[in-house]
């Protein structure tokens, strides 16, 4: 286990606990960094989710690195819990990442850098990183970087415009719309108990289907119940007054991010909830938005499902590791 006090003593900048109130600073730094805002890692709810285990940030000279540790529970637990960096932004971010990796290495701890652009693999290799070769877990090779991120033209999507690659998907959305009169409204605390039960059902079902450990699914979705995140857009989907789904979106500039979804085990319902949620966000929160970002996938099935929407663009990412 990394000793964060010892790590701080080896660093020149400031290492501190990552808190929800760090959100404005994240977006402020992001706005100055010239990064690709369509890339999924460039939203704060994702940072909270990806760095949820021992969340920290490292700041120096106007740049910042967001980091946590790999989950230390379950059969796939790493004995020394490597540091995981889901995002680093600012002009000097590469140097800060290397600084952390070398300091952690002196404690015998590896550092995994997520969301590395394919075009920058050689650049990071020159700093001592290499692409990971050991699977992230028994369920995925490189977690949500196993397969590409996809970007949808959000207006074409919500209008269900014909697309040769997405015709079958759009047809299934229209079909379930006709068959199931699901309503949508903003999330409020009166739904919390039902939503938590939905999470428990979803986590158990996912483990039974061999998608991930139930506790990982549970912990990965806890950010959806964090009240203080400013950029969140939480929605509930109701059938005859009963909760059948909860979706979570966020937005930065012209991009909407689909951060999370919980739903009952009903055929094609997740497709409908994504369409219904994106339509609501455009109508009530983001008329200027042009893009809908879907996170990278962990499995072929997830990747196939996201590709079925006929994305306008894909972004390929990878994991790299700095070993002790």
PDB file of C-alpha atoms in Angstrom:
ATOM      1  CA  UNK A   1       0.000   0.000   0.000  1.00  0.00           C
ATOM      2  CA  UNK A   2       1.382   3.394  -0.978  1.00  0.00           C
ATOM      3  CA  UNK A   3       2.322   5.685   1.909  1.00  0.00           C
ATOM      4  CA  UNK A   4       0.955   9.045   0.737  1.00  0.00           C
ATOM      5  CA  UNK A   5       2.828  10.998   3.434  1.00  0.00           C
ATOM      6  CA  UNK A   6       6.086   9.448   2.286  1.00  0.00           C
ATOM      7  CA  UNK A   7       5.117  10.079  -1.323  1.00  0.00           C
ATOM      8  CA  UNK A   8       4.538  13.778  -0.566  1.00  0.00           C
ATOM      9  CA  UNK A   9       7.997  14.034   1.012  1.00  0.00           C
ATOM     10  CA  UNK A  10       9.489  12.912  -2.316  1.00  0.00           C
ATOM     11  CA  UNK A  11       7.533  15.396  -4.440  1.00  0.00           C
ATOM     12  CA  UNK A  12       8.196  19.069  -5.145  1.00  0.00           C
ATOM     13  CA  UNK A  13       4.536  20.087  -5.531  1.00  0.00           C
ATOM     14  CA  UNK A  14       1.470  19.713  -3.317  1.00  0.00           C
ATOM     15  CA  UNK A  15      -0.218  16.333  -2.865  1.00  0.00           C
ATOM     16  CA  UNK A  16      -3.640  16.484  -1.217  1.00  0.00           C
ATOM     17  CA  UNK A  17      -6.857  14.580  -0.861  1.00  0.00           C
ATOM     18  CA  UNK A  18      -9.222  14.921  -3.833  1.00  0.00           C
ATOM     19  CA  UNK A  19     -12.561  16.377  -2.732  1.00  0.00           C
ATOM     20  CA  UNK A  20     -15.856  17.100  -4.469  1.00  0.00           C
ATOM     21  CA  UNK A  21     -15.203  20.843  -4.066  1.00  0.00           C
ATOM     22  CA  UNK A  22     -12.177  20.469  -6.380  1.00  0.00           C
ATOM     23  CA  UNK A  23     -14.590  20.433  -9.328  1.00  0.00           C
ATOM     24  CA  UNK A  24     -14.258  24.161 -10.267  1.00  0.00           C
ATOM     25  CA  UNK A  25     -10.470  23.864 -10.241  1.00  0.00           C
ATOM     26  CA  UNK A  26     -10.649  20.836 -12.525  1.00  0.00           C
ATOM     27  CA  UNK A  27     -12.703  22.652 -15.152  1.00  0.00           C
ATOM     28  CA  UNK A  28     -10.628  25.813 -14.819  1.00  0.00           C
ATOM     29  CA  UNK A  29      -7.423  23.894 -15.527  1.00  0.00           C
ATOM     30  CA  UNK A  30      -9.136  21.964 -18.304  1.00  0.00           C
ATOM     31  CA  UNK A  31     -10.205  25.189 -20.047  1.00  0.00           C
ATOM     32  CA  UNK A  32      -6.569  26.344 -20.189  1.00  0.00           C
ATOM     33  CA  UNK A  33      -5.112  23.052 -21.356  1.00  0.00           C
ATOM     34  CA  UNK A  34      -6.290  22.782 -24.969  1.00  0.00           C
ATOM     35  CA  UNK A  35      -7.295  19.143 -24.514  1.00  0.00           C
ATOM     36  CA  UNK A  36      -9.814  17.189 -26.573  1.00  0.00           C
ATOM     37  CA  UNK A  37     -13.019  17.806 -24.634  1.00  0.00           C
ATOM     38  CA  UNK A  38     -14.768  14.948 -26.408  1.00  0.00           C
ATOM     39  CA  UNK A  39     -12.401  12.500 -24.690  1.00  0.00           C
ATOM     40  CA  UNK A  40     -14.369  10.898 -21.878  1.00  0.00           C
ATOM     41  CA  UNK A  41     -11.796  11.425 -19.139  1.00  0.00           C
ATOM     42  CA  UNK A  42     -12.322  15.188 -19.353  1.00  0.00           C
ATOM     43  CA  UNK A  43     -15.305  15.397 -17.010  1.00  0.00           C
ATOM     44  CA  UNK A  44     -15.219  15.610 -13.227  1.00  0.00           C
ATOM     45  CA  UNK A  45     -17.735  12.855 -12.342  1.00  0.00           C
ATOM     46  CA  UNK A  46     -15.464  10.446 -14.225  1.00  0.00           C
ATOM     47  CA  UNK A  47     -12.489  11.583 -12.131  1.00  0.00           C
ATOM     48  CA  UNK A  48     -14.433  10.882  -8.928  1.00  0.00           C
ATOM     49  CA  UNK A  49     -15.385   7.452 -10.224  1.00  0.00           C
ATOM     50  CA  UNK A  50     -11.978   6.471 -11.576  1.00  0.00           C
ATOM     51  CA  UNK A  51      -9.962   7.729  -8.569  1.00  0.00           C
ATOM     52  CA  UNK A  52     -12.455   6.565  -5.950  1.00  0.00           C
ATOM     53  CA  UNK A  53      -9.964   4.416  -4.019  1.00  0.00           C
ATOM     54  CA  UNK A  54      -7.664   6.756  -2.005  1.00  0.00           C
ATOM     55  CA  UNK A  55      -8.453   9.799  -4.209  1.00  0.00           C
ATOM     56  CA  UNK A  56      -5.700  12.422  -4.391  1.00  0.00           C
ATOM     57  CA  UNK A  57      -4.499  15.242  -6.601  1.00  0.00           C
ATOM     58  CA  UNK A  58      -0.965  16.509  -7.202  1.00  0.00           C
ATOM     59  CA  UNK A  59      -0.523  20.157  -8.190  1.00  0.00           C
ATOM     60  CA  UNK A  60       2.487  22.109  -9.345  1.00  0.00           C
ATOM     61  CA  UNK A  61       2.982  25.084 -11.640  1.00  0.00           C
ATOM     62  CA  UNK A  62      -0.611  25.251 -12.878  1.00  0.00           C
ATOM     63  CA  UNK A  63      -0.769  21.556 -13.793  1.00  0.00           C
ATOM     64  CA  UNK A  64      -2.554  18.813 -11.890  1.00  0.00           C
ATOM     65  CA  UNK A  65      -2.527  15.006 -11.760  1.00  0.00           C
ATOM     66  CA  UNK A  66      -5.542  13.050 -10.457  1.00  0.00           C
ATOM     67  CA  UNK A  67      -4.695   9.749  -8.852  1.00  0.00           C
ATOM     68  CA  UNK A  68      -5.945   6.938  -6.667  1.00  0.00           C
ATOM     69  CA  UNK A  69      -4.998   3.325  -6.078  1.00  0.00           C
ATOM     70  CA  UNK A  70      -6.223   0.153  -7.728  1.00  0.00           C
ATOM     71  CA  UNK A  71      -8.960  -1.532  -5.740  1.00  0.00           C
ATOM     72  CA  UNK A  72      -7.432  -3.745  -3.090  1.00  0.00           C
ATOM     73  CA  UNK A  73     -10.285  -6.214  -2.579  1.00  0.00           C
ATOM     74  CA  UNK A  74     -11.454  -9.396  -4.211  1.00  0.00           C
ATOM     75  CA  UNK A  75      -9.663 -12.206  -6.072  1.00  0.00           C
ATOM     76  CA  UNK A  76      -7.958  -9.823  -8.486  1.00  0.00           C
ATOM     77  CA  UNK A  77      -6.497  -7.553  -5.795  1.00  0.00           C
ATOM     78  CA  UNK A  78      -2.937  -6.473  -6.492  1.00  0.00           C
ATOM     79  CA  UNK A  79      -0.613  -7.212  -3.533  1.00  0.00           C
ATOM     80  CA  UNK A  80       0.975  -3.753  -3.717  1.00  0.00           C
ATOM     81  CA  UNK A  81      -2.001  -1.766  -5.063  1.00  0.00           C
ATOM     82  CA  UNK A  82      -0.494   0.283  -7.878  1.00  0.00           C
ATOM     83  CA  UNK A  83      -1.230   3.969  -8.199  1.00  0.00           C
ATOM     84  CA  UNK A  84      -3.795   4.677 -10.929  1.00  0.00           C
ATOM     85  CA  UNK A  85      -3.804   8.010 -12.787  1.00  0.00           C
ATOM     86  CA  UNK A  86      -7.029   8.499 -14.797  1.00  0.00           C
ATOM     87  CA  UNK A  87      -6.164  12.019 -15.971  1.00  0.00           C
ATOM     88  CA  UNK A  88      -3.453  14.668 -15.823  1.00  0.00           C
ATOM     89  CA  UNK A  89      -3.835  18.147 -17.298  1.00  0.00           C
ATOM     90  CA  UNK A  90      -1.798  21.310 -17.738  1.00  0.00           C
ATOM     91  CA  UNK A  91       1.342  22.244 -19.621  1.00  0.00           C
ATOM     92  CA  UNK A  92       3.679  20.350 -17.283  1.00  0.00           C
ATOM     93  CA  UNK A  93       1.477  17.316 -16.628  1.00  0.00           C
ATOM     94  CA  UNK A  94       3.834  14.788 -18.206  1.00  0.00           C
ATOM     95  CA  UNK A  95       6.667  15.768 -15.900  1.00  0.00           C
ATOM     96  CA  UNK A  96       4.376  15.593 -12.870  1.00  0.00           C
ATOM     97  CA  UNK A  97       3.202  12.112 -13.806  1.00  0.00           C
ATOM     98  CA  UNK A  98       6.782  10.918 -14.181  1.00  0.00           C
ATOM     99  CA  UNK A  99       7.693  12.520 -10.854  1.00  0.00           C
ATOM    100  CA  UNK A 100       4.906  10.614  -9.100  1.00  0.00           C
ATOM    101  CA  UNK A 101       5.800   7.350 -10.836  1.00  0.00           C
ATOM    102  CA  UNK A 102       9.471   7.544  -9.842  1.00  0.00           C
ATOM    103  CA  UNK A 103       8.640   8.512  -6.240  1.00  0.00           C
ATOM    104  CA  UNK A 104       6.127   5.657  -5.957  1.00  0.00           C
ATOM    105  CA  UNK A 105       8.680   3.291  -7.464  1.00  0.00           C
ATOM    106  CA  UNK A 106      11.014   4.038  -4.576  1.00  0.00           C
ATOM    107  CA  UNK A 107       8.306   2.552  -2.344  1.00  0.00           C
ATOM    108  CA  UNK A 108       8.082  -0.503  -4.585  1.00  0.00           C
ATOM    109  CA  UNK A 109       4.773   0.652  -6.081  1.00  0.00           C
ATOM    110  CA  UNK A 110       3.952   0.674  -9.807  1.00  0.00           C
ATOM    111  CA  UNK A 111       1.985   3.459 -11.513  1.00  0.00           C
ATOM    112  CA  UNK A 112      -0.692   2.797 -14.135  1.00  0.00           C
ATOM    113  CA  UNK A 113      -1.519   5.699 -16.433  1.00  0.00           C
ATOM    114  CA  UNK A 114      -4.985   5.370 -17.978  1.00  0.00           C
ATOM    115  CA  UNK A 115      -6.475   7.082 -21.036  1.00  0.00           C
ATOM    116  CA  UNK A 116      -3.218   7.443 -22.950  1.00  0.00           C
ATOM    117  CA  UNK A 117      -3.786   8.544 -26.550  1.00  0.00           C
ATOM    118  CA  UNK A 118      -2.490   5.940 -28.985  1.00  0.00           C
ATOM    119  CA  UNK A 119      -0.488   8.661 -30.719  1.00  0.00           C
ATOM    120  CA  UNK A 120       1.386   9.419 -27.472  1.00  0.00           C
ATOM    121  CA  UNK A 121       2.558   5.914 -26.570  1.00  0.00           C
ATOM    122  CA  UNK A 122       6.119   6.564 -27.792  1.00  0.00           C
ATOM    123  CA  UNK A 123       6.222   9.857 -25.937  1.00  0.00           C
ATOM    124  CA  UNK A 124       5.356   8.183 -22.639  1.00  0.00           C
ATOM    125  CA  UNK A 125       7.724   5.316 -23.408  1.00  0.00           C
ATOM    126  CA  UNK A 126      10.557   7.864 -23.456  1.00  0.00           C
ATOM    127  CA  UNK A 127       9.651   8.633 -19.827  1.00  0.00           C
ATOM    128  CA  UNK A 128       9.886   5.005 -18.740  1.00  0.00           C
ATOM    129  CA  UNK A 129       6.313   3.831 -19.283  1.00  0.00           C
ATOM    130  CA  UNK A 130       5.248   0.789 -21.336  1.00  0.00           C
ATOM    131  CA  UNK A 131       1.879  -0.542 -22.386  1.00  0.00           C
ATOM    132  CA  UNK A 132       0.362  -2.911 -19.852  1.00  0.00           C
ATOM    133  CA  UNK A 133       0.545  -6.623 -20.658  1.00  0.00           C
ATOM    134  CA  UNK A 134      -1.073  -8.014 -17.499  1.00  0.00           C
ATOM    135  CA  UNK A 135      -4.903  -7.866 -17.560  1.00  0.00           C
ATOM    136  CA  UNK A 136      -6.578  -5.254 -15.357  1.00  0.00           C
ATOM    137  CA  UNK A 137      -8.848  -7.970 -13.984  1.00  0.00           C
ATOM    138  CA  UNK A 138     -10.314 -11.310 -14.982  1.00  0.00           C
ATOM    139  CA  UNK A 139     -13.133  -9.357 -16.628  1.00  0.00           C
ATOM    140  CA  UNK A 140     -11.171  -6.876 -18.760  1.00  0.00           C
ATOM    141  CA  UNK A 141      -7.745  -6.380 -20.271  1.00  0.00           C
ATOM    142  CA  UNK A 142      -7.358  -2.613 -19.855  1.00  0.00           C
ATOM    143  CA  UNK A 143     -10.502  -1.706 -17.919  1.00  0.00           C
ATOM    144  CA  UNK A 144     -12.507   0.873 -19.909  1.00  0.00           C
ATOM    145  CA  UNK A 145      -9.593   1.390 -22.313  1.00  0.00           C
ATOM    146  CA  UNK A 146      -9.901  -2.157 -23.685  1.00  0.00           C
ATOM    147  CA  UNK A 147     -12.013  -0.794 -26.556  1.00  0.00           C
ATOM    148  CA  UNK A 148     -12.432   2.735 -27.993  1.00  0.00           C
ATOM    149  CA  UNK A 149     -14.484   5.625 -26.703  1.00  0.00           C
ATOM    150  CA  UNK A 150     -17.269   6.619 -29.115  1.00  0.00           C
ATOM    151  CA  UNK A 151     -18.708  10.039 -29.898  1.00  0.00           C
ATOM    152  CA  UNK A 152     -22.257  10.390 -31.208  1.00  0.00           C
ATOM    153  CA  UNK A 153     -23.720  13.355 -33.065  1.00  0.00           C
ATOM    154  CA  UNK A 154     -26.241  14.039 -30.314  1.00  0.00           C
ATOM    155  CA  UNK A 155     -28.831  15.811 -32.479  1.00  0.00           C
ATOM    156  CA  UNK A 156     -28.880  13.041 -35.087  1.00  0.00           C
ATOM    157  CA  UNK A 157     -29.222  10.560 -32.244  1.00  0.00           C
ATOM    158  CA  UNK A 158     -32.141  12.180 -30.444  1.00  0.00           C
ATOM    159  CA  UNK A 159     -33.961  12.704 -33.755  1.00  0.00           C
ATOM    160  CA  UNK A 160     -33.333   9.008 -34.559  1.00  0.00           C
ATOM    161  CA  UNK A 161     -32.162   9.969 -38.025  1.00  0.00           C
ATOM    162  CA  UNK A 162     -31.581   6.970 -40.313  1.00  0.00           C
ATOM    163  CA  UNK A 163     -27.996   5.709 -40.337  1.00  0.00           C
ATOM    164  CA  UNK A 164     -27.062   2.479 -42.151  1.00  0.00           C
ATOM    165  CA  UNK A 165     -24.935   1.383 -39.170  1.00  0.00           C
ATOM    166  CA  UNK A 166     -27.617   2.173 -36.597  1.00  0.00           C
ATOM    167  CA  UNK A 167     -30.863   1.272 -38.336  1.00  0.00           C
ATOM    168  CA  UNK A 168     -31.549  -1.798 -36.194  1.00  0.00           C
ATOM    169  CA  UNK A 169     -30.691   0.030 -32.963  1.00  0.00           C
ATOM    170  CA  UNK A 170     -32.969   2.965 -33.774  1.00  0.00           C
ATOM    171  CA  UNK A 171     -35.726   0.550 -34.730  1.00  0.00           C
ATOM    172  CA  UNK A 172     -35.468  -1.161 -31.335  1.00  0.00           C
ATOM    173  CA  UNK A 173     -35.677   2.226 -29.568  1.00  0.00           C
ATOM    174  CA  UNK A 174     -38.848   3.123 -31.466  1.00  0.00           C
ATOM    175  CA  UNK A 175     -40.317  -0.289 -30.658  1.00  0.00           C
ATOM    176  CA  UNK A 176     -39.767  -0.088 -26.897  1.00  0.00           C
ATOM    177  CA  UNK A 177     -41.024   3.526 -26.918  1.00  0.00           C
ATOM    178  CA  UNK A 178     -44.328   2.265 -28.338  1.00  0.00           C
ATOM    179  CA  UNK A 179     -44.580  -0.707 -26.007  1.00  0.00           C
ATOM    180  CA  UNK A 180     -43.484   0.854 -22.723  1.00  0.00           C
ATOM    181  CA  UNK A 181     -44.710   4.346 -21.742  1.00  0.00           C
ATOM    182  CA  UNK A 182     -41.671   5.204 -19.632  1.00  0.00           C
ATOM    183  CA  UNK A 183     -41.680   8.748 -18.248  1.00  0.00           C
ATOM    184  CA  UNK A 184     -38.638  10.773 -17.221  1.00  0.00           C
ATOM    185  CA  UNK A 185     -38.008  13.403 -14.572  1.00  0.00           C
ATOM    186  CA  UNK A 186     -35.091  14.875 -12.587  1.00  0.00           C
ATOM    187  CA  UNK A 187     -33.745  12.733  -9.761  1.00  0.00           C
ATOM    188  CA  UNK A 188     -34.562  13.788  -6.211  1.00  0.00           C
ATOM    189  CA  UNK A 189     -33.815  12.312  -2.802  1.00  0.00           C
ATOM    190  CA  UNK A 190     -37.232  10.662  -2.649  1.00  0.00           C
ATOM    191  CA  UNK A 191     -35.881   8.137  -5.183  1.00  0.00           C
ATOM    192  CA  UNK A 192     -32.691   7.277  -3.266  1.00  0.00           C
ATOM    193  CA  UNK A 193     -33.894   4.043  -1.641  1.00  0.00           C
ATOM    194  CA  UNK A 194     -35.339   2.666  -4.878  1.00  0.00           C
ATOM    195  CA  UNK A 195     -32.226   3.720  -6.789  1.00  0.00           C
ATOM    196  CA  UNK A 196     -29.926   1.978  -4.281  1.00  0.00           C
ATOM    197  CA  UNK A 197     -32.012  -1.183  -4.590  1.00  0.00           C
ATOM    198  CA  UNK A 198     -31.689  -0.890  -8.349  1.00  0.00           C
ATOM    199  CA  UNK A 199     -27.902  -0.619  -7.956  1.00  0.00           C
ATOM    200  CA  UNK A 200     -27.849  -3.730  -5.767  1.00  0.00           C
ATOM    201  CA  UNK A 201     -29.900  -5.662  -8.332  1.00  0.00           C
ATOM    202  CA  UNK A 202     -27.702  -4.417 -11.177  1.00  0.00           C
ATOM    203  CA  UNK A 203     -24.477  -5.340  -9.357  1.00  0.00           C
ATOM    204  CA  UNK A 204     -25.702  -8.853  -8.531  1.00  0.00           C
ATOM    205  CA  UNK A 205     -26.971  -9.420 -12.076  1.00  0.00           C
ATOM    206  CA  UNK A 206     -23.678  -8.199 -13.572  1.00  0.00           C
ATOM    207  CA  UNK A 207     -21.664 -10.613 -11.450  1.00  0.00           C
ATOM    208  CA  UNK A 208     -23.975 -13.507 -12.356  1.00  0.00           C
ATOM    209  CA  UNK A 209     -23.439 -12.679 -16.041  1.00  0.00           C
ATOM    210  CA  UNK A 210     -19.669 -12.591 -15.586  1.00  0.00           C
ATOM    211  CA  UNK A 211     -19.286  -8.858 -16.255  1.00  0.00           C
ATOM    212  CA  UNK A 212     -17.526  -7.856 -13.023  1.00  0.00           C
ATOM    213  CA  UNK A 213     -17.527  -8.426  -9.282  1.00  0.00           C
ATOM    214  CA  UNK A 214     -20.681  -7.123  -7.607  1.00  0.00           C
ATOM    215  CA  UNK A 215     -18.710  -4.998  -5.131  1.00  0.00           C
ATOM    216  CA  UNK A 216     -16.806  -3.359  -8.017  1.00  0.00           C
ATOM    217  CA  UNK A 217     -20.060  -2.507  -9.800  1.00  0.00           C
ATOM    218  CA  UNK A 218     -21.469  -1.104  -6.558  1.00  0.00           C
ATOM    219  CA  UNK A 219     -18.440   1.058  -5.765  1.00  0.00           C
ATOM    220  CA  UNK A 220     -18.077   2.235  -9.370  1.00  0.00           C
ATOM    221  CA  UNK A 221     -21.609   3.684  -9.279  1.00  0.00           C
ATOM    222  CA  UNK A 222     -21.568   5.315  -5.852  1.00  0.00           C
ATOM    223  CA  UNK A 223     -20.562   8.668  -7.374  1.00  0.00           C
ATOM    224  CA  UNK A 224     -24.093   8.838  -8.804  1.00  0.00           C
ATOM    225  CA  UNK A 225     -25.377   9.564  -5.298  1.00  0.00           C
ATOM    226  CA  UNK A 226     -22.878  12.330  -4.492  1.00  0.00           C
ATOM    227  CA  UNK A 227     -24.989  15.445  -3.958  1.00  0.00           C
ATOM    228  CA  UNK A 228     -22.353  18.176  -4.225  1.00  0.00           C
ATOM    229  CA  UNK A 229     -21.154  17.647  -7.806  1.00  0.00           C
ATOM    230  CA  UNK A 230     -22.197  20.747  -9.736  1.00  0.00           C
ATOM    231  CA  UNK A 231     -21.978  19.399 -13.288  1.00  0.00           C
ATOM    232  CA  UNK A 232     -24.221  16.392 -12.696  1.00  0.00           C
ATOM    233  CA  UNK A 233     -27.523  15.835 -14.494  1.00  0.00           C
ATOM    234  CA  UNK A 234     -29.384  12.955 -12.842  1.00  0.00           C
ATOM    235  CA  UNK A 235     -32.610  11.567 -14.252  1.00  0.00           C
ATOM    236  CA  UNK A 236     -35.052   8.849 -13.255  1.00  0.00           C
ATOM    237  CA  UNK A 237     -37.147   6.755 -15.607  1.00  0.00           C
ATOM    238  CA  UNK A 238     -40.526   5.524 -14.390  1.00  0.00           C
ATOM    239  CA  UNK A 239     -42.968   2.900 -15.612  1.00  0.00           C
ATOM    240  CA  UNK A 240     -46.415   3.113 -13.991  1.00  0.00           C
ATOM    241  CA  UNK A 241     -44.828   5.147 -11.205  1.00  0.00           C
ATOM    242  CA  UNK A 242     -42.108   2.589 -10.435  1.00  0.00           C
ATOM    243  CA  UNK A 243     -38.397   3.221 -10.964  1.00  0.00           C
ATOM    244  CA  UNK A 244     -37.005   1.202 -13.869  1.00  0.00           C
ATOM    245  CA  UNK A 245     -33.868   3.253 -14.514  1.00  0.00           C
ATOM    246  CA  UNK A 246     -31.578   6.063 -13.434  1.00  0.00           C
ATOM    247  CA  UNK A 247     -29.203   7.859 -15.795  1.00  0.00           C
ATOM    248  CA  UNK A 248     -26.371  10.271 -15.048  1.00  0.00           C
ATOM    249  CA  UNK A 249     -24.964  12.808 -17.501  1.00  0.00           C
ATOM    250  CA  UNK A 250     -22.560  15.718 -17.252  1.00  0.00           C
ATOM    251  CA  UNK A 251     -21.568  18.445 -19.693  1.00  0.00           C
ATOM    252  CA  UNK A 252     -18.535  20.492 -20.650  1.00  0.00           C
ATOM    253  CA  UNK A 253     -18.690  23.033 -23.472  1.00  0.00           C
ATOM    254  CA  UNK A 254     -20.268  21.315 -26.524  1.00  0.00           C
ATOM    255  CA  UNK A 255     -20.001  17.743 -25.210  1.00  0.00           C
ATOM    256  CA  UNK A 256     -22.404  15.713 -23.071  1.00  0.00           C
ATOM    257  CA  UNK A 257     -20.950  12.720 -21.221  1.00  0.00           C
ATOM    258  CA  UNK A 258     -22.978   9.642 -20.362  1.00  0.00           C
ATOM    259  CA  UNK A 259     -21.491   8.842 -16.971  1.00  0.00           C
ATOM    260  CA  UNK A 260     -23.737   6.106 -15.676  1.00  0.00           C
ATOM    261  CA  UNK A 261     -26.904   4.081 -15.979  1.00  0.00           C
ATOM    262  CA  UNK A 262     -28.815   1.745 -13.673  1.00  0.00           C
ATOM    263  CA  UNK A 263     -31.764  -0.156 -15.063  1.00  0.00           C
ATOM    264  CA  UNK A 264     -34.098  -3.078 -14.656  1.00  0.00           C
ATOM    265  CA  UNK A 265     -33.337  -6.197 -16.681  1.00  0.00           C
ATOM    266  CA  UNK A 266     -35.717  -5.429 -19.553  1.00  0.00           C
ATOM    267  CA  UNK A 267     -34.764  -6.079 -23.182  1.00  0.00           C
ATOM    268  CA  UNK A 268     -33.406  -2.959 -24.934  1.00  0.00           C
ATOM    269  CA  UNK A 269     -34.318  -0.679 -22.026  1.00  0.00           C
ATOM    270  CA  UNK A 270     -30.799   0.764 -21.727  1.00  0.00           C
ATOM    271  CA  UNK A 271     -30.962   1.962 -25.338  1.00  0.00           C
ATOM    272  CA  UNK A 272     -34.223   3.733 -24.601  1.00  0.00           C
ATOM    273  CA  UNK A 273     -32.891   5.288 -21.381  1.00  0.00           C
ATOM    274  CA  UNK A 274     -29.812   6.641 -23.176  1.00  0.00           C
ATOM    275  CA  UNK A 275     -31.964   8.155 -25.923  1.00  0.00           C
ATOM    276  CA  UNK A 276     -34.559   9.487 -23.473  1.00  0.00           C
ATOM    277  CA  UNK A 277     -31.894  10.931 -21.153  1.00  0.00           C
ATOM    278  CA  UNK A 278     -29.915  12.579 -23.955  1.00  0.00           C
ATOM    279  CA  UNK A 279     -33.111  14.106 -25.337  1.00  0.00           C
ATOM    280  CA  UNK A 280     -33.968  15.535 -21.905  1.00  0.00           C
ATOM    281  CA  UNK A 281     -30.458  16.964 -21.451  1.00  0.00           C
ATOM    282  CA  UNK A 282     -30.559  18.699 -24.833  1.00  0.00           C
ATOM    283  CA  UNK A 283     -33.992  20.154 -24.149  1.00  0.00           C
ATOM    284  CA  UNK A 284     -33.343  21.343 -20.597  1.00  0.00           C
ATOM    285  CA  UNK A 285     -29.580  21.703 -20.133  1.00  0.00           C
ATOM    286  CA  UNK A 286     -27.636  21.887 -23.349  1.00  0.00           C
ATOM    287  CA  UNK A 287     -29.167  23.186 -26.547  1.00  0.00           C
ATOM    288  CA  UNK A 288     -25.674  24.177 -27.768  1.00  0.00           C
ATOM    289  CA  UNK A 289     -24.216  20.713 -27.222  1.00  0.00           C
ATOM    290  CA  UNK A 290     -23.203  18.834 -30.365  1.00  0.00           C
ATOM    291  CA  UNK A 291     -21.671  15.600 -29.103  1.00  0.00           C
ATOM    292  CA  UNK A 292     -22.541  12.725 -26.803  1.00  0.00           C
ATOM    293  CA  UNK A 293     -19.478  10.926 -25.411  1.00  0.00           C
ATOM    294  CA  UNK A 294     -19.633   7.230 -24.541  1.00  0.00           C
ATOM    295  CA  UNK A 295     -16.890   5.819 -22.342  1.00  0.00           C
ATOM    296  CA  UNK A 296     -14.567   3.112 -23.663  1.00  0.00           C
ATOM    297  CA  UNK A 297     -15.585  -0.484 -23.042  1.00  0.00           C
ATOM    298  CA  UNK A 298     -14.226  -3.450 -21.116  1.00  0.00           C
ATOM    299  CA  UNK A 299     -15.637  -6.234 -23.296  1.00  0.00           C
ATOM    300  CA  UNK A 300     -16.493  -7.039 -26.901  1.00  0.00           C
ATOM    301  CA  UNK A 301     -20.190  -7.078 -26.020  1.00  0.00           C
ATOM    302  CA  UNK A 302     -20.105  -3.575 -24.543  1.00  0.00           C
ATOM    303  CA  UNK A 303     -18.105  -2.326 -27.525  1.00  0.00           C
ATOM    304  CA  UNK A 304     -20.520  -3.873 -30.013  1.00  0.00           C
ATOM    305  CA  UNK A 305     -23.456  -2.297 -28.166  1.00  0.00           C
ATOM    306  CA  UNK A 306     -21.937   1.200 -28.306  1.00  0.00           C
ATOM    307  CA  UNK A 307     -20.898   0.851 -31.955  1.00  0.00           C
ATOM    308  CA  UNK A 308     -24.500  -0.038 -32.788  1.00  0.00           C
ATOM    309  CA  UNK A 309     -25.446   3.656 -32.387  1.00  0.00           C
ATOM    310  CA  UNK A 310     -23.396   4.616 -35.449  1.00  0.00           C
ATOM    311  CA  UNK A 311     -20.812   6.897 -33.792  1.00  0.00           C
ATOM    312  CA  UNK A 312     -19.415   9.886 -35.646  1.00  0.00           C
ATOM    313  CA  UNK A 313     -15.957   9.361 -34.164  1.00  0.00           C
ATOM    314  CA  UNK A 314     -13.928   6.956 -32.067  1.00  0.00           C
ATOM    315  CA  UNK A 315     -11.014   7.741 -29.735  1.00  0.00           C
ATOM    316  CA  UNK A 316      -8.533   4.974 -28.986  1.00  0.00           C
ATOM    317  CA  UNK A 317      -6.839   4.955 -25.599  1.00  0.00           C
ATOM    318  CA  UNK A 318      -4.582   2.566 -23.722  1.00  0.00           C
ATOM    319  CA  UNK A 319      -3.007   1.874 -20.318  1.00  0.00           C
ATOM    320  CA  UNK A 320       0.700   2.336 -19.664  1.00  0.00           C
ATOM    321  CA  UNK A 321       2.654   1.317 -16.591  1.00  0.00           C
ATOM    322  CA  UNK A 322       5.782   2.539 -14.836  1.00  0.00           C
ATOM    323  CA  UNK A 323       7.107  -0.437 -12.865  1.00  0.00           C
ATOM    324  CA  UNK A 324       9.299  -0.308  -9.810  1.00  0.00           C
TER     325      UNK A 324
END
